[in-house]
Amino acid sequence: MNTEKVFKSTQEQAVASWVGYLNQIRIEKLFDALTKQDLNYQKAMESINSTLKSVHEILQSNRGGERGIHGFIAEISEVGIGNARENIKGNPDIYKWINDNSSSDLLRGTTEIQQKFYLSGGDFSLGAVAKHLEKYPDYLANGSKYQIPKDQYENIKQLYRLTEKEAYKTLSDSGDGLTINQWKKVHNFFENNKNISFDDLEPSLLDYDEVQKGTIDKTIAKEKESLKNINNERKDKAIDNNKSTLEEAGKATAVSAVIEGSTAFITCIIKKIKSGKAIKDFTSEDWEEIAKDTGIGTVKGGARGASIYAVTSALESNAPKFYEAGINAKALATYNKTASTTANAIVTASFGLAEQIHKFRKNEITELELLENSQIVCLDASVSALFSLIGQIAIPVPVLGAVIGNAVGTMMYKTAKDNFNKKEQAIMQQYYDELIELDNKLDEKYRQFVLELSASFEEFLSILENAFSPDVNVALEGSIELAKTLGVDENEILDTKEKAFAYFLD
């Protein structure tokens, strides 16, 4: 048994496992983020659907009458949509509908809000605010807010910021757009109500027209679409945040190169010490050989790390599709381990084959030896990958499982290969031939079973089609036949008029 090869193979699989583990961490983080966002979206949609239900109850009861019903629609919508917009981001509900005809309509956290949605008067609901403030002069003392339609708030903000000179220069006396008269109403409001400032006003989430009887369904539908888009954007962001990066790939390549280069360096020194040389007696030729082996190991390590990272990253890039297909992170971890060990086997085999080809070109080995050695190289790499995968599944500790599995499996394989004599090999060959023969027999039985199953299934579909036929008589006969096929007791089958009458009328 070549201990050096076992040690080297184990080191290679440790690197493969580590690089694969880097990507597995990202996959698990991604799945966790996508799962949380799905729950966020579900909660947001529940809030929106509950809002729509409450709005329809208001519409059915006609609460507030023709002139006031939109006020209740606005309050309910503000709460439901506001909470949904928080839920989609993973936050808890922040709005509450007070609904007790008190001085406030809504509660946002600890902030009390009075809503005013008025179109008459042309003052953007400020007249209604003034009346409420007259009734409750201390309403703003504790940080409460007046909330008006979003479009009205934007108009007030624009007019409030204009000086008189700017207003007369830019605004019209009448017609489309904002007017001088509206500018005067806004400024007169704040001049006549010293206990309120512009900052005591805030915009609703919705415009005035969006909370009317004939538009609220469309408003809710638009909000649902908006939440869906936000959900997709947040999931895309989660995917971007957990993608493989060139920086991480560079680290994986560098670490792999250092590990394999260091292993080559140590192995070469140990080999020379075992040959009887002390380190102090190493010649310049010895150090040149050590440097050469170290350099080759470093190059191989870099190539190994980059290749494995690329393969496992390709799997990770498809993680969102696996998630949508219902494959969980734990199941995907097995695929990821397989990918990393397989990638390592390919890299190892590639270097081994390149070495054999180099020897063949230098006439150091014959064509037959080239073929035989190449087969052994590929087989060694495959066995190493197989036992590393088994080790990672049996020992769910990153890297350690791969190292132990590879070491044990490789030693078992090499011990058997190096110690089997011709007789034992003949036994194994006979066993292999028997397995092939058994496989062929089972394959034939499997084909026969599939044919029988297909015939039975066709018969069942024919009975099922009759049982659900539009023709009542055919359906009756088909139902009786279906019941018999499924093993229903004949005494319980309604196959006569007497049984049917007794079942439904007695």
mmCIF file with all atom_site columns, C-alpha atoms in Angstrom, residues 44 47-48 51 74-89 91-96 106-108 115 147 204-206 220 223 227:
data_model
loop_
_atom_site.group_PDB
_atom_site.id
_atom_site.type_symbol
_atom_site.label_atom_id
_atom_site.label_alt_id
_atom_site.label_comp_id
_atom_site.label_asym_id
_atom_site.label_entity_id
_atom_site.label_seq_id
_atom_site.pdbx_PDB_ins_code
_atom_site.Cartn_x
_atom_site.Cartn_y
_atom_site.Cartn_z
_atom_site.occupancy
_atom_site.B_iso_or_equiv
_atom_site.pdbx_formal_charge
_atom_site.auth_seq_id
_atom_site.auth_comp_id
_atom_site.auth_asym_id
_atom_site.auth_atom_id
_atom_site.pdbx_PDB_model_num
ATOM 1  C CA . ALA A 1 44  ? -48.620 40.592 3.142  1.00 0.00 ? 44  ALA A CA 1
ATOM 2  C CA . SER A 1 47  ? -53.300 41.488 5.049  1.00 0.00 ? 47  SER A CA 1
ATOM 3  C CA . ILE A 1 48  ? -54.417 42.694 1.608  1.00 0.00 ? 48  ILE A CA 1
ATOM 4  C CA . THR A 1 51  ? -58.529 44.532 3.757  1.00 0.00 ? 51  THR A CA 1
ATOM 5  C CA . ALA A 1 74  ? -59.672 55.167 3.183  1.00 0.00 ? 74  ALA A CA 1
ATOM 6  C CA . GLU A 1 75  ? -59.116 54.246 6.845  1.00 0.00 ? 75  GLU A CA 1
ATOM 7  C CA . ILE A 1 76  ? -59.392 50.485 6.256  1.00 0.00 ? 76  ILE A CA 1
ATOM 8  C CA . SER A 1 77  ? -57.174 50.661 3.172  1.00 0.00 ? 77  SER A CA 1
ATOM 9  C CA . GLU A 1 78  ? -54.506 52.710 4.939  1.00 0.00 ? 78  GLU A CA 1
ATOM 10 C CA . VAL A 1 79  ? -54.253 50.107 7.707  1.00 0.00 ? 79  VAL A CA 1
ATOM 11 C CA . GLY A 1 80  ? -54.308 47.038 5.444  1.00 0.00 ? 80  GLY A CA 1
ATOM 12 C CA . ILE A 1 81  ? -51.995 48.377 2.745  1.00 0.00 ? 81  ILE A CA 1
ATOM 13 C CA . GLY A 1 82  ? -49.655 49.948 5.291  1.00 0.00 ? 82  GLY A CA 1
ATOM 14 C CA . ASN A 1 83  ? -49.307 46.672 7.165  1.00 0.00 ? 83  ASN A CA 1
ATOM 15 C CA . ALA A 1 84  ? -48.878 44.689 3.949  1.00 0.00 ? 84  ALA A CA 1
ATOM 16 C CA . ARG A 1 85  ? -46.029 46.978 2.836  1.00 0.00 ? 85  ARG A CA 1
ATOM 17 C CA . GLU A 1 86  ? -44.332 46.343 6.162  1.00 0.00 ? 86  GLU A CA 1
ATOM 18 C CA . ASN A 1 87  ? -45.028 42.592 6.077  1.00 0.00 ? 87  ASN A CA 1
ATOM 19 C CA . ILE A 1 88  ? -43.428 42.189 2.634  1.00 0.00 ? 88  ILE A CA 1
ATOM 20 C CA . LYS A 1 89  ? -40.196 43.514 4.170  1.00 0.00 ? 89  LYS A CA 1
ATOM 21 C CA . ASN A 1 91  ? -41.708 43.637 9.575  1.00 0.00 ? 91  ASN A CA 1
ATOM 22 C CA . PRO A 1 92  ? -44.722 43.157 11.872 1.00 0.00 ? 92  PRO A CA 1
ATOM 23 C CA . ASP A 1 93  ? -47.992 45.109 11.563 1.00 0.00 ? 93  ASP A CA 1
ATOM 24 C CA . ILE A 1 94  ? -47.632 48.770 12.553 1.00 0.00 ? 94  ILE A CA 1
ATOM 25 C CA . TYR A 1 95  ? -51.128 50.136 11.772 1.00 0.00 ? 95  TYR A CA 1
ATOM 26 C CA . LYS A 1 96  ? -54.302 49.615 13.765 1.00 0.00 ? 96  LYS A CA 1
ATOM 27 C CA . LEU A 1 106 ? -55.742 55.188 13.115 1.00 0.00 ? 106 LEU A CA 1
ATOM 28 C CA . LEU A 1 107 ? -52.775 54.205 15.242 1.00 0.00 ? 107 LEU A CA 1
ATOM 29 C CA . ARG A 1 108 ? -49.318 53.788 13.707 1.00 0.00 ? 108 ARG A CA 1
ATOM 30 C CA . GLN A 1 115 ? -57.659 61.167 8.443  1.00 0.00 ? 115 GLN A CA 1
ATOM 31 C CA . GLN A 1 147 ? -53.380 62.605 7.248  1.00 0.00 ? 147 GLN A CA 1
ATOM 32 C CA . SER A 1 204 ? -51.832 58.970 2.985  1.00 0.00 ? 204 SER A CA 1
ATOM 33 C CA . LEU A 1 205 ? -50.535 55.968 1.056  1.00 0.00 ? 205 LEU A CA 1
ATOM 34 C CA . LEU A 1 206 ? -53.326 56.558 -1.468 1.00 0.00 ? 206 LEU A CA 1
ATOM 35 C CA . ILE A 1 220 ? -56.349 46.746 -4.168 1.00 0.00 ? 220 ILE A CA 1
ATOM 36 C CA . GLU A 1 223 ? -51.419 46.954 -4.690 1.00 0.00 ? 223 GLU A CA 1
ATOM 37 C CA . LEU A 1 227 ? -46.422 43.530 -3.601 1.00 0.00 ? 227 LEU A CA 1
#
